[in-house]
PDB file of C-alpha atoms in Angstrom:
ATOM      1  CA  THR A   1       5.576 -13.940   9.449  1.00 71.00           C
ATOM      2  CA  GLN A   2       4.612 -10.389   8.514  1.00 83.00           C
ATOM      3  CA  LEU A   3       4.335  -7.556  11.020  1.00 90.00           C
ATOM      4  CA  LEU A   4       0.625  -7.074  10.281  1.00 95.00           C
ATOM      5  CA  GLU A   5      -1.317 -10.303   9.835  1.00 96.00           C
ATOM      6  CA  GLN A   6      -4.805 -10.173   8.392  1.00 97.00           C
ATOM      7  CA  SER A   7      -7.498 -12.811   8.650  1.00 96.00           C
ATOM      8  CA  PRO A   8      -9.142 -14.294   6.838  1.00 97.00           C
ATOM      9  CA  GLN A   9      -6.949 -14.243   3.733  1.00 96.00           C
ATOM     10  CA  PHE A  10      -9.907 -14.965   1.451  1.00 97.00           C
ATOM     11  CA  LEU A  11     -13.602 -14.427   2.058  1.00 97.00           C
ATOM     12  CA  SER A  12     -16.498 -15.222  -0.255  1.00 97.00           C
ATOM     13  CA  ILE A  13     -19.972 -14.333   0.966  1.00 97.00           C
ATOM     14  CA  GLN A  14     -23.476 -13.761  -0.316  1.00 97.00           C
ATOM     15  CA  GLU A  15     -24.876 -10.286  -0.764  1.00 97.00           C
ATOM     16  CA  GLY A  16     -26.538  -9.094   2.434  1.00 97.00           C
ATOM     17  CA  GLU A  17     -24.302 -10.998   4.831  1.00 98.00           C
ATOM     18  CA  ASN A  18     -22.123  -9.396   7.485  1.00 98.00           C
ATOM     19  CA  LEU A  19     -18.383  -9.945   7.823  1.00 98.00           C
ATOM     20  CA  THR A  20     -15.397  -8.941   9.907  1.00 98.00           C
ATOM     21  CA  VAL A  21     -11.773  -8.689   8.837  1.00 98.00           C
ATOM     22  CA  TYR A  22      -9.018  -8.677  11.431  1.00 98.00           C
ATOM     23  CA  CYS A  23      -5.588  -7.047  11.414  1.00 98.00           C
ATOM     24  CA  ASN A  24      -3.244  -8.171  14.175  1.00 97.00           C
ATOM     25  CA  SER A  25       0.287  -7.427  15.285  1.00 95.00           C
ATOM     26  CA  SER A  26       2.558  -7.873  18.267  1.00 93.00           C
ATOM     27  CA  SER A  27       3.825  -4.332  17.737  1.00 92.00           C
ATOM     28  CA  VAL A  28       2.287  -1.019  18.746  1.00 93.00           C
ATOM     29  CA  PHE A  29       1.297   1.380  15.993  1.00 93.00           C
ATOM     30  CA  SER A  30       0.921   5.147  16.115  1.00 90.00           C
ATOM     31  CA  SER A  31      -2.006   4.812  13.734  1.00 90.00           C
ATOM     32  CA  LEU A  32      -3.592   2.252  11.487  1.00 93.00           C
ATOM     33  CA  GLN A  33      -5.206   2.722   8.121  1.00 94.00           C
ATOM     34  CA  TRP A  34      -7.499   0.602   6.004  1.00 97.00           C
ATOM     35  CA  TYR A  35      -7.271   0.648   2.214  1.00 97.00           C
ATOM     36  CA  ARG A  36      -9.298  -1.060  -0.492  1.00 97.00           C
ATOM     37  CA  GLN A  37      -7.675  -2.092  -3.736  1.00 97.00           C
ATOM     38  CA  GLU A  38      -9.549  -3.073  -6.874  1.00 94.00           C
ATOM     39  CA  PRO A  39      -7.971  -5.081  -9.707  1.00 91.00           C
ATOM     40  CA  GLY A  40      -5.580  -3.058 -11.844  1.00 90.00           C
ATOM     41  CA  GLU A  41      -5.620  -0.078  -9.516  1.00 94.00           C
ATOM     42  CA  GLY A  42      -3.729   1.243  -6.538  1.00 95.00           C
ATOM     43  CA  PRO A  43      -5.054   1.085  -2.979  1.00 96.00           C
ATOM     44  CA  VAL A  44      -7.486   3.781  -1.880  1.00 95.00           C
ATOM     45  CA  LEU A  45      -7.693   4.930   1.720  1.00 93.00           C
ATOM     46  CA  LEU A  46     -10.913   4.141   3.581  1.00 96.00           C
ATOM     47  CA  VAL A  47     -10.104   5.330   7.087  1.00 95.00           C
ATOM     48  CA  THR A  48      -7.355   6.211   9.559  1.00 93.00           C
ATOM     49  CA  VAL A  49      -7.650   5.355  13.263  1.00 93.00           C
ATOM     50  CA  VAL A  50      -5.311   6.995  15.721  1.00 91.00           C
ATOM     51  CA  THR A  51      -6.557   6.559  19.281  1.00 92.00           C
ATOM     52  CA  GLY A  52      -6.656   3.233  21.094  1.00 94.00           C
ATOM     53  CA  GLY A  53     -10.259   2.010  21.282  1.00 95.00           C
ATOM     54  CA  GLU A  54     -11.363   4.380  18.540  1.00 96.00           C
ATOM     55  CA  VAL A  55     -14.357   3.374  16.432  1.00 97.00           C
ATOM     56  CA  LYS A  56     -15.096   4.974  13.085  1.00 97.00           C
ATOM     57  CA  LYS A  57     -18.030   4.366  10.793  1.00 97.00           C
ATOM     58  CA  LEU A  58     -18.158   4.854   7.064  1.00 95.00           C
ATOM     59  CA  LYS A  59     -21.679   4.019   5.890  1.00 96.00           C
ATOM     60  CA  ARG A  60     -21.908   0.221   6.278  1.00 97.00           C
ATOM     61  CA  LEU A  61     -18.243  -0.124   7.297  1.00 97.00           C
ATOM     62  CA  THR A  62     -17.170   0.040  10.946  1.00 98.00           C
ATOM     63  CA  PHE A  63     -13.506   0.262  11.888  1.00 98.00           C
ATOM     64  CA  GLN A  64     -12.054  -0.265  15.346  1.00 97.00           C
ATOM     65  CA  PHE A  65      -8.556   0.286  16.704  1.00 97.00           C
ATOM     66  CA  GLY A  66      -7.585  -1.976  19.570  1.00 96.00           C
ATOM     67  CA  ASP A  67      -7.098  -0.482  23.027  1.00 96.00           C
ATOM     68  CA  ALA A  68      -3.394  -1.340  22.979  1.00 95.00           C
ATOM     69  CA  ARG A  69      -3.025  -0.095  19.381  1.00 94.00           C
ATOM     70  CA  LYS A  70      -1.774  -3.465  18.215  1.00 95.00           C
ATOM     71  CA  ASP A  71      -4.790  -4.559  16.225  1.00 96.00           C
ATOM     72  CA  SER A  72      -7.762  -3.365  14.245  1.00 97.00           C
ATOM     73  CA  SER A  73     -10.929  -4.738  12.732  1.00 98.00           C
ATOM     74  CA  LEU A  74     -13.170  -3.887   9.823  1.00 98.00           C
ATOM     75  CA  HIS A  75     -16.811  -4.913   9.964  1.00 98.00           C
ATOM     76  CA  ILE A  76     -19.072  -4.690   6.931  1.00 98.00           C
ATOM     77  CA  THR A  77     -22.824  -4.843   7.404  1.00 98.00           C
ATOM     78  CA  ALA A  78     -25.070  -6.116   4.623  1.00 98.00           C
ATOM     79  CA  ALA A  79     -22.262  -6.593   2.120  1.00 97.00           C
ATOM     80  CA  GLN A  80     -22.876  -5.602  -1.488  1.00 97.00           C
ATOM     81  CA  PRO A  81     -21.124  -6.686  -4.694  1.00 96.00           C
ATOM     82  CA  GLY A  82     -19.503  -3.244  -4.835  1.00 95.00           C
ATOM     83  CA  ASP A  83     -17.618  -4.115  -1.643  1.00 96.00           C
ATOM     84  CA  THR A  84     -15.630  -6.729  -3.557  1.00 96.00           C
ATOM     85  CA  GLY A  85     -11.914  -6.040  -3.462  1.00 97.00           C
ATOM     86  CA  LEU A  86      -8.658  -6.487  -1.586  1.00 97.00           C
ATOM     87  CA  TYR A  87      -8.737  -4.937   1.890  1.00 98.00           C
ATOM     88  CA  LEU A  88      -5.416  -3.897   3.368  1.00 97.00           C
ATOM     89  CA  CYS A  89      -4.585  -2.605   6.794  1.00 97.00           C
ATOM     90  CA  ALA A  90      -1.446  -0.497   7.105  1.00 94.00           C
ATOM     91  CA  GLY A  91       0.362   1.499   9.711  1.00 90.00           C
ATOM     92  CA  GLU A  92       3.445   3.180  11.039  1.00 86.00           C
ATOM     93  CA  ARG A  93       5.038   1.373  13.938  1.00 85.00           C
ATOM     94  CA  ILE A  94       5.477   3.564  16.991  1.00 82.00           C
ATOM     95  CA  THR A  95       9.196   2.869  17.049  1.00 79.00           C
ATOM     96  CA  GLY A  96      11.208   3.578  13.955  1.00 68.00           C
ATOM     97  CA  ASN A  97      10.287   5.279  10.750  1.00 68.00           C
ATOM     98  CA  GLN A  98       8.836   2.415   8.727  1.00 77.00           C
ATOM     99  CA  PHE A  99       5.430   1.810   7.263  1.00 83.00           C
ATOM    100  CA  TYR A 100       3.896  -1.618   6.855  1.00 90.00           C
ATOM    101  CA  PHE A 101       0.997  -3.098   4.982  1.00 93.00           C
ATOM    102  CA  GLY A 102      -0.943  -6.098   6.180  1.00 96.00           C
ATOM    103  CA  THR A 103      -1.107  -9.397   4.370  1.00 96.00           C
ATOM    104  CA  GLY A 104      -4.465  -8.500   2.792  1.00 96.00           C
ATOM    105  CA  THR A 105      -7.977  -9.936   2.722  1.00 97.00           C
ATOM    106  CA  SER A 106      -9.553 -10.655  -0.634  1.00 97.00           C
ATOM    107  CA  LEU A 107     -13.324 -10.224  -0.369  1.00 97.00           C
ATOM    108  CA  THR A 108     -15.814 -11.426  -2.948  1.00 97.00           C
ATOM    109  CA  VAL A 109     -19.492 -10.585  -2.519  1.00 97.00           C
ATOM    110  CA  ILE A 110     -21.736 -12.764  -4.655  1.00 97.00           C
ATOM    111  CA  PRO A 111     -24.977 -11.175  -5.925  1.00 95.00           C
TER     112      PRO A 111
ATOM    113  CA  ASP B   1      -6.908  15.053 -13.811  1.00 66.00           C
ATOM    114  CA  THR B   2      -4.857  12.137 -12.473  1.00 72.00           C
ATOM    115  CA  ALA B   3      -3.358  12.771  -9.044  1.00 92.00           C
ATOM    116  CA  VAL B   4      -0.545  10.213  -9.206  1.00 96.00           C
ATOM    117  CA  SER B   5       0.443   8.845 -12.583  1.00 96.00           C
ATOM    118  CA  GLN B   6       2.944   6.185 -13.561  1.00 96.00           C
ATOM    119  CA  THR B   7       4.420   5.175 -16.886  1.00 96.00           C
ATOM    120  CA  PRO B   8       4.517   2.673 -18.334  1.00 97.00           C
ATOM    121  CA  LYS B   9       1.499   0.658 -17.210  1.00 96.00           C
ATOM    122  CA  TYR B  10       3.103  -2.576 -18.420  1.00 97.00           C
ATOM    123  CA  LEU B  11       6.780  -3.338 -18.867  1.00 97.00           C
ATOM    124  CA  VAL B  12       8.118  -6.589 -20.280  1.00 98.00           C
ATOM    125  CA  THR B  13      11.860  -6.995 -20.470  1.00 97.00           C
ATOM    126  CA  GLN B  14      14.633  -9.546 -20.349  1.00 97.00           C
ATOM    127  CA  MET B  15      16.928 -10.467 -17.524  1.00 97.00           C
ATOM    128  CA  GLY B  16      19.967  -8.278 -17.236  1.00 97.00           C
ATOM    129  CA  ASN B  17      18.371  -5.195 -18.753  1.00 98.00           C
ATOM    130  CA  ASP B  18      18.118  -1.801 -17.060  1.00 98.00           C
ATOM    131  CA  LYS B  19      14.730  -0.113 -16.917  1.00 97.00           C
ATOM    132  CA  SER B  20      13.026   2.902 -15.395  1.00 97.00           C
ATOM    133  CA  ILE B  21       9.509   3.605 -14.205  1.00 98.00           C
ATOM    134  CA  LYS B  22       8.348   7.190 -14.027  1.00 97.00           C
ATOM    135  CA  CYS B  23       6.037   8.675 -11.426  1.00 97.00           C
ATOM    136  CA  GLU B  24       4.483  12.112 -11.233  1.00 97.00           C
ATOM    137  CA  GLN B  25       2.110  13.630  -8.690  1.00 96.00           C
ATOM    138  CA  ASN B  26       0.182  16.877  -9.107  1.00 95.00           C
ATOM    139  CA  LEU B  27      -1.046  17.092  -5.523  1.00 93.00           C
ATOM    140  CA  GLY B  28       1.735  19.306  -4.259  1.00 91.00           C
ATOM    141  CA  HIS B  29       2.787  16.657  -1.746  1.00 91.00           C
ATOM    142  CA  ASP B  30       6.205  16.715  -0.140  1.00 88.00           C
ATOM    143  CA  THR B  31       6.683  12.975   0.244  1.00 90.00           C
ATOM    144  CA  MET B  32       6.682  10.200  -2.321  1.00 92.00           C
ATOM    145  CA  TYR B  33       7.059   6.433  -2.062  1.00 93.00           C
ATOM    146  CA  TRP B  34       7.713   3.343  -4.079  1.00 95.00           C
ATOM    147  CA  TYR B  35       6.066   0.041  -3.213  1.00 95.00           C
ATOM    148  CA  LYS B  36       6.393  -3.467  -4.606  1.00 96.00           C
ATOM    149  CA  GLN B  37       3.355  -5.765  -4.676  1.00 96.00           C
ATOM    150  CA  ASP B  38       4.179  -9.413  -5.156  1.00 94.00           C
ATOM    151  CA  SER B  39       2.147 -12.209  -6.671  1.00 92.00           C
ATOM    152  CA  LYS B  40       0.414 -12.791  -3.325  1.00 91.00           C
ATOM    153  CA  LYS B  41      -0.718  -9.156  -3.306  1.00 92.00           C
ATOM    154  CA  PHE B  42       1.615  -8.281  -0.442  1.00 93.00           C
ATOM    155  CA  LEU B  43       2.634  -4.615  -0.547  1.00 94.00           C
ATOM    156  CA  LYS B  44       6.072  -3.739   0.732  1.00 92.00           C
ATOM    157  CA  ILE B  45       7.570  -0.294   0.914  1.00 90.00           C
ATOM    158  CA  MET B  46      10.827   0.152  -0.935  1.00 92.00           C
ATOM    159  CA  PHE B  47      11.610   3.834  -0.509  1.00 89.00           C
ATOM    160  CA  SER B  48      10.145   6.898   1.092  1.00 87.00           C
ATOM    161  CA  TYR B  49      11.516  10.245   0.001  1.00 89.00           C
ATOM    162  CA  ASN B  50      11.058  13.935   0.422  1.00 82.00           C
ATOM    163  CA  ASN B  51      13.265  16.796  -0.570  1.00 69.00           C
ATOM    164  CA  LYS B  52      15.334  16.320   2.522  1.00 69.00           C
ATOM    165  CA  GLU B  53      15.617  12.665   3.247  1.00 79.00           C
ATOM    166  CA  LEU B  54      15.589   9.266   1.617  1.00 83.00           C
ATOM    167  CA  ILE B  55      14.633   6.275   3.687  1.00 77.00           C
ATOM    168  CA  ILE B  56      15.487   2.971   2.131  1.00 74.00           C
ATOM    169  CA  ASN B  57      14.052  -0.340   3.176  1.00 79.00           C
ATOM    170  CA  GLU B  58      17.145  -2.339   3.991  1.00 73.00           C
ATOM    171  CA  THR B  59      15.805  -5.374   2.181  1.00 85.00           C
ATOM    172  CA  VAL B  60      15.785  -3.592  -1.181  1.00 90.00           C
ATOM    173  CA  PRO B  61      18.706  -4.602  -3.418  1.00 92.00           C
ATOM    174  CA  ASN B  62      20.995  -1.766  -4.419  1.00 92.00           C
ATOM    175  CA  ARG B  63      20.080  -2.478  -8.045  1.00 96.00           C
ATOM    176  CA  PHE B  64      17.022  -0.357  -7.271  1.00 95.00           C
ATOM    177  CA  SER B  65      17.475   3.382  -6.975  1.00 93.00           C
ATOM    178  CA  PRO B  66      15.004   6.260  -6.759  1.00 92.00           C
ATOM    179  CA  LYS B  67      15.754   9.470  -8.566  1.00 89.00           C
ATOM    180  CA  SER B  68      13.845  12.693  -8.004  1.00 88.00           C
ATOM    181  CA  PRO B  69      14.402  15.519 -10.502  1.00 87.00           C
ATOM    182  CA  ASP B  70      11.927  17.695  -8.577  1.00 87.00           C
ATOM    183  CA  LYS B  71       9.306  17.472  -5.837  1.00 87.00           C
ATOM    184  CA  ALA B  72       6.605  16.252  -8.220  1.00 92.00           C
ATOM    185  CA  HIS B  73       8.557  13.349  -9.668  1.00 93.00           C
ATOM    186  CA  LEU B  74      10.108  10.212  -8.243  1.00 93.00           C
ATOM    187  CA  ASN B  75      11.393   7.750 -10.796  1.00 95.00           C
ATOM    188  CA  LEU B  76      12.517   4.203 -10.082  1.00 96.00           C
ATOM    189  CA  HIS B  77      15.607   2.851 -11.833  1.00 97.00           C
ATOM    190  CA  ILE B  78      16.336  -0.844 -11.832  1.00 97.00           C
ATOM    191  CA  ASN B  79      19.652  -2.240 -13.004  1.00 97.00           C
ATOM    192  CA  SER B  80      20.439  -5.803 -14.047  1.00 97.00           C
ATOM    193  CA  LEU B  81      16.859  -7.005 -13.834  1.00 97.00           C
ATOM    194  CA  GLU B  82      16.231 -10.445 -12.364  1.00 97.00           C
ATOM    195  CA  LEU B  83      13.297 -12.822 -12.641  1.00 97.00           C
ATOM    196  CA  GLY B  84      12.379 -12.136  -9.015  1.00 95.00           C
ATOM    197  CA  ASP B  85      11.859  -8.461  -9.820  1.00 97.00           C
ATOM    198  CA  SER B  86       8.636  -9.339 -11.619  1.00 97.00           C
ATOM    199  CA  ALA B  87       5.851  -7.639  -9.665  1.00 97.00           C
ATOM    200  CA  VAL B  88       3.556  -4.644  -9.687  1.00 98.00           C
ATOM    201  CA  TYR B  89       5.277  -1.446  -8.611  1.00 98.00           C
ATOM    202  CA  PHE B  90       3.237   1.383  -7.104  1.00 97.00           C
ATOM    203  CA  CYS B  91       4.196   4.975  -6.637  1.00 97.00           C
ATOM    204  CA  ALA B  92       2.417   6.962  -3.918  1.00 95.00           C
ATOM    205  CA  SER B  93       2.523  10.396  -2.344  1.00 93.00           C
ATOM    206  CA  SER B  94       1.370  12.056   0.866  1.00 91.00           C
ATOM    207  CA  PRO B  95       1.513  15.564   2.303  1.00 87.00           C
ATOM    208  CA  LEU B  96       4.047  14.640   4.988  1.00 77.00           C
ATOM    209  CA  TRP B  97       5.799  11.539   6.287  1.00 73.00           C
ATOM    210  CA  PHE B  98       3.340   8.757   7.079  1.00 65.00           C
ATOM    211  CA  SER B  99       2.085   9.874  10.508  1.00 63.00           C
ATOM    212  CA  GLY B 100      -1.442   8.873   9.632  1.00 68.00           C
ATOM    213  CA  ASN B 101      -1.422  10.847   6.416  1.00 77.00           C
ATOM    214  CA  GLU B 102      -3.397   9.481   3.522  1.00 85.00           C
ATOM    215  CA  GLN B 103      -1.239   8.092   0.770  1.00 90.00           C
ATOM    216  CA  TYR B 104      -2.421   8.507  -2.790  1.00 93.00           C
ATOM    217  CA  PHE B 105      -1.385   5.663  -5.036  1.00 95.00           C
ATOM    218  CA  GLY B 106      -0.742   5.546  -8.733  1.00 96.00           C
ATOM    219  CA  PRO B 107      -2.297   2.857 -10.941  1.00 95.00           C
ATOM    220  CA  GLY B 108       0.761   0.627 -10.790  1.00 97.00           C
ATOM    221  CA  THR B 109       3.310  -0.680 -13.298  1.00 98.00           C
ATOM    222  CA  ARG B 110       3.289  -4.408 -13.955  1.00 97.00           C
ATOM    223  CA  LEU B 111       6.885  -5.459 -14.576  1.00 98.00           C
ATOM    224  CA  THR B 112       7.524  -8.841 -16.148  1.00 97.00           C
ATOM    225  CA  VAL B 113      11.096 -10.057 -16.444  1.00 97.00           C
ATOM    226  CA  THR B 114      11.633 -12.966 -18.842  1.00 97.00           C
TER     227      THR B 114
END
């Protein structure tokens, strides 16, 4: 079991549909980040959430940090083929000096 | 101009060999990292390093060692390569230790050990 568990692991949807990806842990994090990784490239940061309950929007993407800072979600509205990729949550646990990535969610948006 | 670059992009080698992967960042960041991404796409930090401190993930075999000739470079040396070392290795950098800072990743080096 990894420290940050994402669900679902794989997601294949039609263009225009909505979706939510979850990132859960039993540990408290000082902040959580969401990255997107495309094949053959390194992850690219989408957003950082710091405050419990925080909601951030990036165009059609909405990110939320749980009140207890143990979980986060990513919601995509009206998905487009360009949203296809591997979505990774990541964060620094509040205790210790270690950084963890989530297990990843591979999203495919079919035109 | 590439922010974080790695060489080589692909590395195929035999068991028992010693190899190095180079990483350079031109962002002026103080902290650099090495990550390993396995076949299931799981990213795990191996090292985090700035000019003052090296933090090693305790699960990393001591066959792996980071070497930093200067603040802009953090190379990864691997001795006595094993089949299980096959993975994609990513270098990254950030202005400071994690603390919510954005990490900038290189394009990755796909290592295949035969």
